[in-house]
Structures are given as C-alpha cells and as structure tokens.
Amino acid sequence: MLGYMVNYAVPRLGEVSRSVFVGNKEQISRTKLMGTVVLERLLDLVVMLVLVVFVVVYLLADYRQIMPLLGSETARWIQSLLSLNTALIIAILALASIAALYLIYRLMLLLRRWFPSLQKMFRFLADISTKFTQGLISIKDVKNWPLFILLTAAIWFCYVLMTYIPFTAFDLHTEYGLGMREALVITVVSALGVALPSPGGIGTYHWFVSRSLLLFFAVPEAEGVAYAIVTHLVMMIIILVATPMLLAASRAGWFQKPKRGQDSDPKHS
C-alpha cells in the first residue's frame, strides 16, 4: 500500500519506494527487489493484454465501440494483436531483446579484460545487473504453478468485484442492467486509465470510467462521473488512512516473524 500512496504524489515512484522499504526492512538487495517489481509489472501487462483482447472480442459487440474511447489507431492496433503476423513479430522482438542483452553482457566482459583499470566499476555494474536479473527471473522459483495462477485469477476477480459492488450502490445494475460482465469491461478500461502517468490515476481514471460507461452501456455522463469520483475517492481514502497505520504497526514490530527457537509462551519459573 506504500507504493500506491507514493504514486498519488509522483507517478511510478511507488514501485521504487516499495523496493527500498522492503529491502531496508528485510535486509534484501533493493536491486533484486526492483527486478521482481519489473517482473510483476510484466505479468500484469500480459494479463492486461489478454483481458483487453477478451473484452474487445467477446464482450463488446463491435471493436469499433472503443474508437471514441481509445482512438481509431489504438482500436485497430488491439484488433491486430489477434493476427498471426503480430504474434510472430512480438516473438522475434522478444528474441532480439534477449540476444541484445547477451551481446551487451559479452561486451562488458571484453571491456573488463581490455581495461583492467576499470575493474572496480565493471564489478559494480556486474553485481547490479546480476541482482536485477535474479529478481527478474525469480518466476522460475515458483513451486506451485496451479496455486500461482489461481491466486492471480482471484486478485483480478476481486478487482472486478470492487467495480461491481458500486454498481449496486448507484443502482446501475437494475436501471442499466450492469452485471459482472460489464464490471469486467469497466475494470479493464479503468486499469488502462490508472496505467497512464498521472498521480494516482487522478483525472485519467475518471475520464476512462465515465466515458466507457457512457459509450458502452449508455449510462448518462453525470452518473458515470459520479460513479468514477466516488469509487476513486473511497480507494484513495482507504490508502491514505490505512498506509500510515500499517507503517506505524510495522515500526512497532507487529508484523515481525518470531525468531527460531523463541518460545511462543513465556516460561514461568
């Protein structure tokens, strides 16, 4: 939650602050933690792309519905993701990126051999890149893949539920027939709004949510804006209130793991 709170001040700084906080608290390399954060964002991106394609293809009657929201070029780009040629291009770019990283690594080894005076700097860079890579490829250490996939799906289900529950508060589920399917659409669209570099999604979230409610489900703009303001405000209040409390509890040692060999019950003499 610290990361979310920092993002309200400076976009994308929350990921860095989270790595620094956890690294200092758990005595773990901050560089390695940054690698895990990048991995987390890559996984989020993959899930997001899958959901965007699913929403456009299966939940919206016509992909041209998203043109007024995202623009015609973006709409056509999303549609092109379904083509085999695009999949091949993405695979080639991924392989080229891996090859480029390997060539950079080999070049660093050669420079290290040719310029012994720079040994210390190259050792420092190699240490950083090694720790970052360890965090980036930490997904290989997942022991229970079914549980990993189940928890990922559960998290996204909770996101959809967080979108659906306010539908009932605004009576949108009865007046406009908005259910879980429509909540999934709004969740995906709102995630696109939050992903844009704006402090805490302020403005972008409201625009994407209100416009998508109007364009996709004929919810009047006033009701859509009210829905966006209330849902964003509730989440912001929760984060701004709960985060300092959790930080204070963490400093007080409430979340510390008991040391090995330490008795849970005090001994009486």
CSV table of C-alpha atoms in Angstrom, one decimal:
chain,number,residue,atom,x,y,z
A,1,MET,CA,0.0,0.0,0.0
A,2,LEU,CA,3.0,2.3,0.5
A,3,GLY,CA,3.6,2.1,-3.3
A,4,TYR,CA,0.0,3.2,-4.0
A,5,MET,CA,0.3,6.1,-1.6
A,6,VAL,CA,3.5,7.4,-3.1
A,7,ASN,CA,2.0,7.1,-6.6
A,8,TYR,CA,-0.5,9.7,-5.5
A,9,ALA,CA,2.4,12.2,-5.2
A,10,VAL,CA,4.7,11.1,-8.1
A,11,PRO,CA,3.6,8.6,-10.7
A,12,ARG,CA,5.6,5.3,-10.8
A,13,LEU,CA,7.7,6.3,-7.8
A,14,GLY,CA,5.7,3.9,-5.7
A,15,GLU,CA,7.4,0.9,-7.3
A,16,VAL,CA,10.8,2.3,-6.3
A,17,SER,CA,9.7,3.2,-2.8
A,18,ARG,CA,8.3,-0.2,-2.2
A,19,SER,CA,11.6,-1.9,-3.2
A,20,VAL,CA,13.5,0.5,-0.9
A,21,PHE,CA,11.2,-0.1,2.1
A,22,VAL,CA,11.1,-3.9,1.8
A,23,GLY,CA,14.8,-4.0,1.1
A,24,ASN,CA,15.6,-2.0,4.3
A,25,LYS,CA,13.1,-3.9,6.4
A,26,GLU,CA,14.0,-7.4,5.3
A,27,GLN,CA,17.7,-6.8,4.6
A,28,ILE,CA,17.3,-7.8,0.9
A,29,SER,CA,19.0,-6.3,-2.1
A,30,ARG,CA,17.0,-3.4,-3.3
A,31,THR,CA,18.2,-4.0,-6.9
A,32,LYS,CA,17.0,-7.6,-6.8
A,33,LEU,CA,13.6,-6.4,-5.5
A,34,MET,CA,13.4,-3.9,-8.4
A,35,GLY,CA,13.8,-6.9,-10.7
A,36,THR,CA,10.9,-8.6,-9.0
A,37,VAL,CA,8.8,-5.4,-9.4
A,38,VAL,CA,9.6,-5.3,-13.1
A,39,LEU,CA,8.6,-8.9,-13.4
A,40,GLU,CA,5.4,-8.2,-11.6
A,41,ARG,CA,4.6,-5.3,-14.0
A,42,LEU,CA,5.4,-7.6,-17.0
A,43,LEU,CA,3.0,-10.2,-15.7
A,44,ASP,CA,0.4,-7.5,-15.1
A,45,LEU,CA,0.9,-6.3,-18.7
A,46,VAL,CA,0.5,-9.9,-20.1
A,47,VAL,CA,-2.8,-10.4,-18.1
A,48,MET,CA,-3.9,-6.9,-19.1
A,49,LEU,CA,-3.4,-7.6,-22.9
A,50,VAL,CA,-5.2,-10.9,-22.6
A,51,LEU,CA,-8.2,-9.2,-20.9
A,52,VAL,CA,-8.2,-6.3,-23.4
A,53,VAL,CA,-8.4,-8.7,-26.3
A,54,PHE,CA,-11.1,-10.8,-24.4
A,55,VAL,CA,-13.2,-7.7,-23.7
A,56,VAL,CA,-12.9,-6.4,-27.3
A,57,VAL,CA,-13.6,-9.8,-29.0
A,58,TYR,CA,-16.1,-11.5,-26.7
A,59,LEU,CA,-17.8,-8.8,-24.6
A,60,LEU,CA,-18.2,-5.9,-26.9
A,61,ALA,CA,-20.4,-6.3,-30.0
A,62,ASP,CA,-18.0,-4.4,-32.3
A,63,TYR,CA,-14.4,-3.4,-31.7
A,64,ARG,CA,-15.3,0.0,-33.3
A,65,GLN,CA,-17.1,0.8,-30.0
A,66,ILE,CA,-13.7,1.5,-28.4
A,67,MET,CA,-12.7,4.0,-31.1
A,68,PRO,CA,-14.2,7.1,-29.3
A,69,LEU,CA,-12.5,6.0,-26.1
A,70,LEU,CA,-9.0,5.0,-27.2
A,71,GLY,CA,-8.9,6.4,-30.7
A,72,SER,CA,-9.1,4.6,-34.1
A,73,GLU,CA,-5.4,3.8,-34.3
A,74,THR,CA,-5.3,2.2,-30.9
A,75,ALA,CA,-8.5,0.2,-31.7
A,76,ARG,CA,-7.0,-1.1,-34.9
A,77,TRP,CA,-3.8,-2.0,-33.0
A,78,ILE,CA,-5.7,-4.0,-30.5
A,79,GLN,CA,-7.5,-5.8,-33.3
A,80,SER,CA,-4.2,-6.5,-35.0
A,81,LEU,CA,-3.0,-8.4,-31.8
A,82,LEU,CA,-5.2,-11.2,-33.0
A,83,SER,CA,-3.3,-11.8,-36.2
A,84,LEU,CA,-0.6,-14.4,-36.6
A,85,ASN,CA,1.8,-11.9,-38.1
A,86,THR,CA,1.7,-9.7,-35.0
A,87,ALA,CA,2.4,-12.7,-32.8
A,88,LEU,CA,5.4,-13.6,-34.9
A,89,ILE,CA,6.7,-10.0,-34.7
A,90,ILE,CA,6.3,-10.0,-30.9
A,91,ALA,CA,8.2,-13.3,-30.7
A,92,ILE,CA,11.0,-12.0,-32.9
A,93,LEU,CA,11.3,-8.8,-30.9
A,94,ALA,CA,11.5,-10.8,-27.7
A,95,LEU,CA,14.3,-13.0,-29.0
A,96,ALA,CA,16.1,-9.9,-30.4
A,97,SER,CA,15.9,-8.3,-27.0
A,98,ILE,CA,17.4,-11.4,-25.3
A,99,ALA,CA,20.2,-11.5,-27.9
A,100,ALA,CA,20.9,-7.8,-27.4
A,101,LEU,CA,21.2,-8.2,-23.6
A,102,TYR,CA,23.6,-11.2,-24.2
A,103,LEU,CA,25.7,-9.1,-26.6
A,104,ILE,CA,25.9,-6.3,-24.0
A,105,TYR,CA,27.0,-8.8,-21.4
A,106,ARG,CA,29.7,-10.2,-23.6
A,107,LEU,CA,30.9,-6.6,-24.5
A,108,MET,CA,31.2,-5.8,-20.8
A,109,LEU,CA,33.3,-8.9,-20.3
A,110,LEU,CA,35.6,-7.8,-23.2
A,111,LEU,CA,35.9,-4.2,-21.9
A,112,ARG,CA,36.7,-5.6,-18.4
A,113,ARG,CA,39.5,-7.6,-19.9
A,114,TRP,CA,40.9,-4.7,-22.1
A,115,PHE,CA,40.7,-2.0,-19.4
A,116,PRO,CA,41.9,-3.5,-16.1
A,117,SER,CA,41.8,0.0,-14.5
A,118,LEU,CA,38.0,-0.1,-14.8
A,119,GLN,CA,37.8,-3.4,-12.9
A,120,LYS,CA,36.0,-1.9,-9.9
A,121,MET,CA,33.4,-0.1,-12.0
A,122,PHE,CA,32.7,-3.2,-14.1
A,123,ARG,CA,32.4,-5.3,-11.0
A,124,PHE,CA,29.9,-2.9,-9.6
A,125,LEU,CA,27.8,-2.9,-12.8
A,126,ALA,CA,28.0,-6.7,-13.0
A,127,ASP,CA,26.8,-7.0,-9.4
A,128,ILE,CA,23.8,-4.7,-10.1
A,129,SER,CA,22.9,-6.5,-13.3
A,130,THR,CA,23.2,-9.9,-11.7
A,131,LYS,CA,21.0,-9.0,-8.7
A,132,PHE,CA,18.4,-7.3,-11.0
A,133,THR,CA,18.4,-10.4,-13.3
A,134,GLN,CA,17.9,-12.7,-10.3
A,135,GLY,CA,14.8,-10.7,-9.3
A,136,LEU,CA,13.6,-10.6,-12.9
A,137,ILE,CA,13.8,-14.4,-13.4
A,138,SER,CA,12.6,-15.3,-9.9
A,139,ILE,CA,9.4,-16.6,-11.5
A,140,LYS,CA,11.3,-19.8,-12.2
A,141,ASP,CA,11.3,-20.4,-8.5
A,142,VAL,CA,7.6,-20.7,-8.3
A,143,LYS,CA,6.9,-24.2,-6.8
A,144,ASN,CA,3.1,-24.4,-7.2
A,145,TRP,CA,2.0,-23.1,-10.6
A,146,PRO,CA,-1.7,-24.0,-10.2
A,147,LEU,CA,-1.8,-22.0,-6.9
A,148,PHE,CA,0.1,-19.1,-8.6
A,149,ILE,CA,-2.5,-19.0,-11.4
A,150,LEU,CA,-5.4,-19.4,-9.0
A,151,LEU,CA,-4.2,-16.5,-6.8
A,152,THR,CA,-3.7,-14.3,-9.9
A,153,ALA,CA,-7.2,-15.0,-11.1
A,154,ALA,CA,-8.5,-14.4,-7.5
A,155,ILE,CA,-6.9,-11.0,-7.4
A,156,TRP,CA,-8.4,-10.0,-10.7
A,157,PHE,CA,-11.8,-11.3,-9.6
A,158,CYS,CA,-11.6,-9.1,-6.5
A,159,TYR,CA,-10.8,-6.1,-8.8
A,160,VAL,CA,-13.9,-6.9,-10.8
A,161,LEU,CA,-16.0,-7.3,-7.6
A,162,MET,CA,-14.7,-3.9,-6.5
A,163,THR,CA,-16.1,-2.5,-9.7
A,164,TYR,CA,-19.4,-4.4,-9.4
A,165,ILE,CA,-20.3,-3.5,-5.8
A,166,PRO,CA,-20.6,0.2,-6.5
A,167,PHE,CA,-22.9,-0.6,-9.4
A,168,THR,CA,-25.4,-1.8,-6.8
A,169,ALA,CA,-24.8,1.4,-4.7
A,170,PHE,CA,-25.7,3.6,-7.7
A,171,ASP,CA,-28.5,1.2,-8.7
A,172,LEU,CA,-26.8,0.8,-12.1
A,173,HIS,CA,-27.4,-3.0,-12.0
A,174,THR,CA,-31.2,-2.5,-12.2
A,175,GLU,CA,-31.5,0.7,-14.2
A,176,TYR,CA,-29.0,-0.2,-16.9
A,177,GLY,CA,-28.6,-3.9,-16.4
A,178,LEU,CA,-24.9,-3.7,-15.4
A,179,GLY,CA,-23.6,-7.1,-14.1
A,180,MET,CA,-20.3,-8.9,-13.6
A,181,ARG,CA,-19.6,-8.9,-17.3
A,182,GLU,CA,-20.0,-5.2,-17.6
A,183,ALA,CA,-17.9,-4.8,-14.4
A,184,LEU,CA,-15.1,-6.7,-16.1
A,185,VAL,CA,-15.2,-4.3,-19.0
A,186,ILE,CA,-15.0,-1.3,-16.7
A,187,THR,CA,-12.2,-2.9,-14.7
A,188,VAL,CA,-10.1,-3.4,-17.8
A,189,VAL,CA,-10.8,0.2,-19.0
A,190,SER,CA,-10.1,1.7,-15.6
A,191,ALA,CA,-6.8,-0.2,-15.4
A,192,LEU,CA,-5.8,1.4,-18.7
A,193,GLY,CA,-6.6,4.8,-17.2
A,194,VAL,CA,-4.6,4.1,-14.0
A,195,ALA,CA,-1.6,2.9,-16.1
A,196,LEU,CA,-1.2,6.3,-17.6
A,197,PRO,CA,1.4,8.5,-15.8
A,198,SER,CA,-0.9,10.6,-13.7
A,199,PRO,CA,-0.7,11.0,-9.9
A,200,GLY,CA,-2.8,8.1,-8.5
A,201,GLY,CA,-4.8,7.9,-11.7
A,202,ILE,CA,-6.5,11.3,-10.9
A,203,GLY,CA,-8.3,12.5,-14.0
A,204,THR,CA,-7.4,9.7,-16.3
A,205,TYR,CA,-9.3,7.1,-14.2
A,206,HIS,CA,-12.3,9.4,-14.1
A,207,TRP,CA,-12.3,10.1,-17.8
A,208,PHE,CA,-11.9,6.5,-18.9
A,209,VAL,CA,-14.5,5.1,-16.5
A,210,SER,CA,-17.2,7.8,-17.2
A,211,ARG,CA,-16.6,7.7,-20.9
A,212,SER,CA,-16.7,3.9,-21.1
A,213,LEU,CA,-20.0,3.8,-19.1
A,214,LEU,CA,-21.5,6.3,-21.5
A,215,LEU,CA,-20.2,4.7,-24.7
A,216,PHE,CA,-20.6,1.1,-23.9
A,217,PHE,CA,-23.6,0.9,-21.6
A,218,ALA,CA,-25.5,4.2,-22.2
A,219,VAL,CA,-25.0,5.4,-18.6
A,220,PRO,CA,-25.5,9.2,-18.6
A,221,GLU,CA,-22.3,11.2,-18.2
A,222,ALA,CA,-23.3,12.8,-14.9
A,223,GLU,CA,-23.9,9.3,-13.3
A,224,GLY,CA,-20.7,8.0,-14.8
A,225,VAL,CA,-18.6,10.9,-13.5
A,226,ALA,CA,-20.3,10.5,-10.0
A,227,TYR,CA,-19.5,6.7,-10.1
A,228,ALA,CA,-15.9,7.4,-11.0
A,229,ILE,CA,-15.4,10.1,-8.4
A,230,VAL,CA,-16.9,8.1,-5.6
A,231,THR,CA,-15.0,4.8,-6.4
A,232,HIS,CA,-11.7,6.6,-6.8
A,233,LEU,CA,-12.2,8.7,-3.6
A,234,VAL,CA,-13.1,5.7,-1.5
A,235,MET,CA,-10.0,3.9,-2.6
A,236,MET,CA,-7.8,7.0,-2.1
A,237,ILE,CA,-9.2,7.5,1.4
A,238,ILE,CA,-8.5,3.8,2.3
A,239,ILE,CA,-4.9,4.0,1.0
A,240,LEU,CA,-4.1,7.4,2.6
A,241,VAL,CA,-5.6,6.3,6.0
A,242,ALA,CA,-4.5,2.7,6.2
A,243,THR,CA,-0.9,3.1,4.9
A,244,PRO,CA,0.4,5.3,7.8
A,245,MET,CA,-1.4,3.0,10.3
A,246,LEU,CA,0.3,-0.1,8.7
A,247,LEU,CA,3.7,1.7,8.6
A,248,ALA,CA,3.3,2.5,12.3
A,249,ALA,CA,2.4,-1.0,13.1
A,250,SER,CA,5.3,-2.3,11.1
A,251,ARG,CA,7.7,0.0,13.0
A,252,ALA,CA,6.2,-1.2,16.3
A,253,GLY,CA,7.1,-4.8,15.2
A,254,TRP,CA,3.6,-6.1,14.9
A,255,PHE,CA,4.5,-8.0,11.7
A,256,GLN,CA,7.9,-9.3,12.7
A,257,LYS,CA,8.3,-13.1,12.3
A,258,PRO,CA,9.2,-14.9,15.6
A,259,LYS,CA,12.8,-15.9,15.8
A,260,ARG,CA,13.6,-19.6,15.6
A,261,GLY,CA,13.8,-21.3,19.0
A,262,GLN,CA,11.8,-18.5,20.6
A,263,ASP,CA,9.0,-19.9,22.8
A,264,SER,CA,5.6,-18.6,21.9
A,265,ASP,CA,4.5,-18.8,25.6
A,266,PRO,CA,6.6,-17.2,28.4
A,267,LYS,CA,8.3,-19.6,30.8
A,268,HIS,CA,7.4,-19.4,34.4
A,269,SER,CA,10.0,-20.1,37.0
